[in-house]
PDB file of C-alpha atoms in Angstrom:
ATOM      1  CA  MET P  22      42.205 219.759  37.183  1.00  0.00           C
ATOM      2  CA  THR P  23      45.224 217.514  36.869  1.00  0.00           C
ATOM      3  CA  THR P  24      45.272 214.376  38.997  1.00  0.00           C
ATOM      4  CA  ALA P  25      47.733 214.633  41.857  1.00  0.00           C
ATOM      5  CA  PRO P  26      50.451 212.057  42.229  1.00  0.00           C
ATOM      6  CA  ALA P  27      50.222 210.084  45.427  1.00  0.00           C
ATOM      7  CA  ILE P  28      50.460 212.177  48.576  1.00  0.00           C
ATOM      8  CA  GLU P  29      50.487 211.287  52.231  1.00  0.00           C
ATOM      9  CA  LEU P  30      48.462 213.490  54.570  1.00  0.00           C
ATOM     10  CA  ARG P  31      49.760 213.828  58.112  1.00  0.00           C
ATOM     11  CA  THR P  32      48.013 215.568  61.004  1.00  0.00           C
ATOM     12  CA  PHE P  33      49.845 217.353  63.820  1.00  0.00           C
ATOM     13  CA  THR P  34      48.706 219.085  67.013  1.00  0.00           C
ATOM     14  CA  THR P  35      52.059 220.686  67.786  1.00  0.00           C
ATOM     15  CA  LEU P  36      54.741 222.391  65.723  1.00  0.00           C
ATOM     16  CA  ASP P  37      57.645 220.453  67.194  1.00  0.00           C
ATOM     17  CA  THR P  38      58.450 218.361  64.157  1.00  0.00           C
ATOM     18  CA  VAL P  39      56.811 220.276  61.301  1.00  0.00           C
ATOM     19  CA  ARG P  40      57.583 223.972  61.802  1.00  0.00           C
ATOM     20  CA  GLY P  41      60.411 223.830  59.246  1.00  0.00           C
ATOM     21  CA  ASP P  42      58.225 222.085  56.684  1.00  0.00           C
ATOM     22  CA  LEU P  43      55.509 224.723  57.118  1.00  0.00           C
ATOM     23  CA  LEU P  44      58.008 227.561  56.703  1.00  0.00           C
ATOM     24  CA  ASP P  45      59.548 225.942  53.599  1.00  0.00           C
ATOM     25  CA  VAL P  46      56.211 225.529  51.838  1.00  0.00           C
ATOM     26  CA  TYR P  47      55.078 228.990  52.912  1.00  0.00           C
ATOM     27  CA  ALA P  48      58.242 230.598  51.487  1.00  0.00           C
ATOM     28  CA  GLU P  49      57.630 229.015  48.089  1.00  0.00           C
ATOM     29  CA  VAL P  50      53.870 229.702  48.068  1.00  0.00           C
ATOM     30  CA  ARG P  51      54.311 233.360  48.995  1.00  0.00           C
ATOM     31  CA  ALA P  52      57.590 233.979  47.131  1.00  0.00           C
ATOM     32  CA  PRO P  53      56.287 236.914  45.092  1.00  0.00           C
ATOM     33  CA  LEU P  54      55.105 238.678  48.271  1.00  0.00           C
ATOM     34  CA  LEU P  55      57.942 237.961  50.705  1.00  0.00           C
ATOM     35  CA  HIS P  56      59.309 241.522  50.363  1.00  0.00           C
ATOM     36  CA  LEU P  57      56.123 242.863  52.019  1.00  0.00           C
ATOM     37  CA  PRO P  58      56.318 243.017  55.850  1.00  0.00           C
ATOM     38  CA  ASN P  59      53.072 241.071  56.421  1.00  0.00           C
ATOM     39  CA  TYR P  60      54.208 238.245  54.137  1.00  0.00           C
ATOM     40  CA  ALA P  61      57.832 237.938  55.290  1.00  0.00           C
ATOM     41  CA  VAL P  62      58.749 234.455  56.448  1.00  0.00           C
ATOM     42  CA  THR P  63      59.650 235.843  59.892  1.00  0.00           C
ATOM     43  CA  ALA P  64      56.183 237.446  60.203  1.00  0.00           C
ATOM     44  CA  PHE P  65      54.553 234.188  59.183  1.00  0.00           C
ATOM     45  CA  GLY P  66      56.702 232.279  61.682  1.00  0.00           C
ATOM     46  CA  GLU P  67      55.592 234.609  64.478  1.00  0.00           C
ATOM     47  CA  ARG P  68      51.913 234.147  63.547  1.00  0.00           C
ATOM     48  CA  LEU P  69      52.386 230.401  63.259  1.00  0.00           C
ATOM     49  CA  ASP P  70      54.018 230.165  66.694  1.00  0.00           C
ATOM     50  CA  ARG P  71      51.187 232.209  68.231  1.00  0.00           C
ATOM     51  CA  HIS P  72      48.456 230.209  66.517  1.00  0.00           C
ATOM     52  CA  ALA P  73      50.042 226.920  67.598  1.00  0.00           C
ATOM     53  CA  THR P  74      49.496 227.890  71.250  1.00  0.00           C
ATOM     54  CA  GLU P  75      45.801 228.610  70.759  1.00  0.00           C
ATOM     55  CA  PRO P  76      43.055 226.086  71.610  1.00  0.00           C
ATOM     56  CA  GLY P  77      42.329 223.366  69.108  1.00  0.00           C
ATOM     57  CA  PHE P  78      45.430 223.902  66.974  1.00  0.00           C
ATOM     58  CA  VAL P  79      45.800 221.349  64.160  1.00  0.00           C
ATOM     59  CA  ALA P  80      48.043 221.321  61.100  1.00  0.00           C
ATOM     60  CA  VAL P  81      47.688 218.965  58.140  1.00  0.00           C
ATOM     61  CA  LEU P  82      50.639 218.606  55.803  1.00  0.00           C
ATOM     62  CA  ALA P  83      50.798 216.806  52.485  1.00  0.00           C
ATOM     63  CA  TYR P  84      53.969 214.921  51.604  1.00  0.00           C
ATOM     64  CA  ALA P  85      55.112 213.431  48.319  1.00  0.00           C
ATOM     65  CA  ASP P  86      58.257 211.355  48.214  1.00  0.00           C
ATOM     66  CA  GLY P  87      59.099 212.544  51.723  1.00  0.00           C
ATOM     67  CA  HIS P  88      58.879 216.256  50.864  1.00  0.00           C
ATOM     68  CA  SER P  89      56.185 218.652  52.074  1.00  0.00           C
ATOM     69  CA  VAL P  90      54.048 219.967  49.221  1.00  0.00           C
ATOM     70  CA  GLY P  91      51.220 221.728  51.039  1.00  0.00           C
ATOM     71  CA  TYR P  92      49.636 222.500  54.352  1.00  0.00           C
ATOM     72  CA  ALA P  93      46.649 223.872  56.200  1.00  0.00           C
ATOM     73  CA  TYR P  94      46.408 224.850  59.820  1.00  0.00           C
ATOM     74  CA  GLY P  95      43.969 226.475  62.160  1.00  0.00           C
ATOM     75  CA  ASN P  96      42.400 226.441  65.552  1.00  0.00           C
ATOM     76  CA  THR P  97      39.186 226.863  67.499  1.00  0.00           C
ATOM     77  CA  ILE P  98      37.767 230.364  67.949  1.00  0.00           C
ATOM     78  CA  GLU P  99      35.127 231.333  70.499  1.00  0.00           C
ATOM     79  CA  HIS P 100      32.624 234.154  70.789  1.00  0.00           C
ATOM     80  CA  GLY P 101      34.626 237.294  71.555  1.00  0.00           C
ATOM     81  CA  ASP P 102      37.831 236.009  69.932  1.00  0.00           C
ATOM     82  CA  ARG P 103      39.890 238.731  68.253  1.00  0.00           C
ATOM     83  CA  TYR P 104      39.141 236.984  64.948  1.00  0.00           C
ATOM     84  CA  TRP P 105      35.464 237.907  65.323  1.00  0.00           C
ATOM     85  CA  GLN P 106      36.197 241.296  66.900  1.00  0.00           C
ATOM     86  CA  ARG P 107      38.106 242.396  63.781  1.00  0.00           C
ATOM     87  CA  THR P 108      35.355 241.226  61.403  1.00  0.00           C
ATOM     88  CA  THR P 109      33.089 243.943  60.039  1.00  0.00           C
ATOM     89  CA  PRO P 110      30.227 243.933  59.976  1.00  0.00           C
ATOM     90  CA  ALA P 111      29.938 241.825  63.118  1.00  0.00           C
ATOM     91  CA  PRO P 112      29.109 238.265  62.115  1.00  0.00           C
ATOM     92  CA  ALA P 113      25.644 236.851  62.737  1.00  0.00           C
ATOM     93  CA  GLU P 114      25.219 235.304  66.169  1.00  0.00           C
ATOM     94  CA  LYS P 115      24.555 231.873  64.636  1.00  0.00           C
ATOM     95  CA  TYR P 116      28.253 231.831  63.628  1.00  0.00           C
ATOM     96  CA  THR P 117      29.658 233.009  66.961  1.00  0.00           C
ATOM     97  CA  GLU P 118      27.344 231.543  69.607  1.00  0.00           C
ATOM     98  CA  ARG P 119      29.315 228.287  69.577  1.00  0.00           C
ATOM     99  CA  PRO P 120      33.000 227.627  68.883  1.00  0.00           C
ATOM    100  CA  ALA P 121      34.013 227.671  65.204  1.00  0.00           C
ATOM    101  CA  VAL P 122      37.175 226.536  63.516  1.00  0.00           C
ATOM    102  CA  ALA P 123      39.308 229.172  61.822  1.00  0.00           C
ATOM    103  CA  LEU P 124      41.375 227.925  58.906  1.00  0.00           C
ATOM    104  CA  LYS P 125      44.276 230.317  59.371  1.00  0.00           C
ATOM    105  CA  GLU P 126      46.450 229.310  56.416  1.00  0.00           C
ATOM    106  CA  ILE P 127      46.367 226.950  53.485  1.00  0.00           C
ATOM    107  CA  GLY P 128      49.084 226.730  50.888  1.00  0.00           C
ATOM    108  CA  VAL P 129      50.241 224.392  48.149  1.00  0.00           C
ATOM    109  CA  ARG P 130      53.518 224.611  46.265  1.00  0.00           C
ATOM    110  CA  PRO P 131      52.984 225.959  42.742  1.00  0.00           C
ATOM    111  CA  ALA P 132      53.869 222.634  41.084  1.00  0.00           C
ATOM    112  CA  TRP P 133      51.053 221.000  43.063  1.00  0.00           C
ATOM    113  CA  ARG P 134      48.303 223.516  42.274  1.00  0.00           C
ATOM    114  CA  LYS P 135      45.297 222.412  40.238  1.00  0.00           C
ATOM    115  CA  THR P 136      45.849 218.791  41.270  1.00  0.00           C
ATOM    116  CA  GLY P 137      43.223 218.565  44.004  1.00  0.00           C
ATOM    117  CA  THR P 138      45.907 218.629  46.702  1.00  0.00           C
ATOM    118  CA  ALA P 139      44.572 221.808  48.359  1.00  0.00           C
ATOM    119  CA  ARG P 140      41.071 220.341  48.598  1.00  0.00           C
ATOM    120  CA  ARG P 141      42.389 217.075  50.021  1.00  0.00           C
ATOM    121  CA  ILE P 142      44.388 218.965  52.675  1.00  0.00           C
ATOM    122  CA  HIS P 143      41.379 221.172  53.470  1.00  0.00           C
ATOM    123  CA  ASP P 144      39.038 218.210  53.831  1.00  0.00           C
ATOM    124  CA  ALA P 145      41.524 216.280  55.978  1.00  0.00           C
ATOM    125  CA  PHE P 146      41.872 219.332  58.223  1.00  0.00           C
ATOM    126  CA  LEU P 147      38.097 219.387  58.756  1.00  0.00           C
ATOM    127  CA  THR P 148      37.623 215.643  59.189  1.00  0.00           C
ATOM    128  CA  ALA P 149      38.044 215.524  62.963  1.00  0.00           C
ATOM    129  CA  ARG P 150      36.650 218.997  63.706  1.00  0.00           C
ATOM    130  CA  GLU P 151      33.476 219.148  65.788  1.00  0.00           C
ATOM    131  CA  GLU P 152      32.792 222.856  65.326  1.00  0.00           C
ATOM    132  CA  PRO P 153      29.611 223.589  63.335  1.00  0.00           C
ATOM    133  CA  PHE P 154      31.248 226.274  61.181  1.00  0.00           C
ATOM    134  CA  VAL P 155      34.600 226.807  59.497  1.00  0.00           C
ATOM    135  CA  THR P 156      35.788 230.293  58.609  1.00  0.00           C
ATOM    136  CA  LEU P 157      38.751 231.665  56.719  1.00  0.00           C
ATOM    137  CA  MET P 158      40.075 234.974  55.413  1.00  0.00           C
ATOM    138  CA  VAL P 159      41.192 235.503  51.853  1.00  0.00           C
ATOM    139  CA  ASN P 160      42.749 238.349  49.914  1.00  0.00           C
ATOM    140  CA  SER P 161      40.112 238.736  47.218  1.00  0.00           C
ATOM    141  CA  ALA P 162      42.811 239.956  44.811  1.00  0.00           C
ATOM    142  CA  ALA P 163      44.915 236.791  45.248  1.00  0.00           C
ATOM    143  CA  GLY P 164      45.348 234.999  41.956  1.00  0.00           C
ATOM    144  CA  GLU P 165      43.279 237.700  40.276  1.00  0.00           C
ATOM    145  CA  GLY P 166      40.258 236.534  42.276  1.00  0.00           C
ATOM    146  CA  LYS P 167      40.755 232.829  41.572  1.00  0.00           C
ATOM    147  CA  VAL P 168      41.510 231.935  45.201  1.00  0.00           C
ATOM    148  CA  HIS P 169      38.310 233.598  46.433  1.00  0.00           C
ATOM    149  CA  ALA P 170      36.350 231.846  43.671  1.00  0.00           C
ATOM    150  CA  LEU P 171      37.888 228.500  44.652  1.00  0.00           C
ATOM    151  CA  TYR P 172      36.744 228.891  48.272  1.00  0.00           C
ATOM    152  CA  ALA P 173      33.283 229.894  47.061  1.00  0.00           C
ATOM    153  CA  SER P 174      33.206 226.674  44.984  1.00  0.00           C
ATOM    154  CA  TRP P 175      33.971 224.777  48.207  1.00  0.00           C
ATOM    155  CA  GLY P 176      30.821 226.269  49.795  1.00  0.00           C
ATOM    156  CA  TYR P 177      32.257 229.320  51.580  1.00  0.00           C
ATOM    157  CA  GLU P 178      30.251 232.542  51.603  1.00  0.00           C
ATOM    158  CA  ASP P 179      31.423 236.089  52.258  1.00  0.00           C
ATOM    159  CA  ILE P 180      30.294 237.520  55.619  1.00  0.00           C
ATOM    160  CA  GLY P 181      32.532 240.561  56.034  1.00  0.00           C
ATOM    161  CA  GLN P 182      36.001 241.981  56.005  1.00  0.00           C
ATOM    162  CA  SER P 183      38.955 242.061  58.362  1.00  0.00           C
ATOM    163  CA  GLN P 184      42.362 243.642  58.557  1.00  0.00           C
ATOM    164  CA  PRO P 185      44.236 241.401  61.031  1.00  0.00           C
ATOM    165  CA  SER P 186      47.179 243.809  61.369  1.00  0.00           C
ATOM    166  CA  PRO P 187      48.160 247.240  60.096  1.00  0.00           C
ATOM    167  CA  ALA P 188      50.535 245.588  57.594  1.00  0.00           C
ATOM    168  CA  SER P 189      47.902 243.184  56.317  1.00  0.00           C
ATOM    169  CA  PRO P 190      45.680 243.869  53.351  1.00  0.00           C
ATOM    170  CA  VAL P 191      41.938 244.005  53.981  1.00  0.00           C
ATOM    171  CA  LEU P 192      40.736 240.416  53.730  1.00  0.00           C
ATOM    172  CA  THR P 193      37.362 238.914  52.924  1.00  0.00           C
ATOM    173  CA  VAL P 194      35.983 236.782  55.765  1.00  0.00           C
ATOM    174  CA  MET P 195      34.220 233.655  54.489  1.00  0.00           C
ATOM    175  CA  ILE P 196      32.314 230.907  56.311  1.00  0.00           C
ATOM    176  CA  ARG P 197      30.528 227.655  55.669  1.00  0.00           C
ATOM    177  CA  ALA P 198      28.950 224.825  57.624  1.00  0.00           C
ATOM    178  CA  ASN P 199      31.470 222.191  58.642  1.00  0.00           C
ATOM    179  CA  ARG P 200      29.242 219.255  57.883  1.00  0.00           C
TER     180      ARG P 200
END
């Protein structure tokens, strides 16, 4: 891992001032996939807008020299949330009996990968979270399996699969304790 140049992590609870930064980073991170309906910037923007209205929304963005280089965002999910309803097999009750935090998206510009930036953003996102578990979904084929392996190295374990929309690939649902 290369050492990241200095970054500033900023936390937001609304999209008002950072929506454009999120879309800019997303477009670069997902550039090879933007031609697919599920990955189009407009589709991401619609998901982002919806997620920002859900309980416990938080976004953490990393900035270097005033430019956004990465982000993570998510929100609280409760028992019965569509996130859990779409997960098969149904997750164990220990994960759903209390609110959990769903890390909906994390992305780092290609030039900032392998610098520890993603982990710093991830950890900053979780710092103020009170939920006992954090969950995320990953395309196991992303990066030829490297993204899934990275999350496993951060302590996440596979608990099932989900297909959030008809245009989405089948994703692996992962979870870990938040503390």
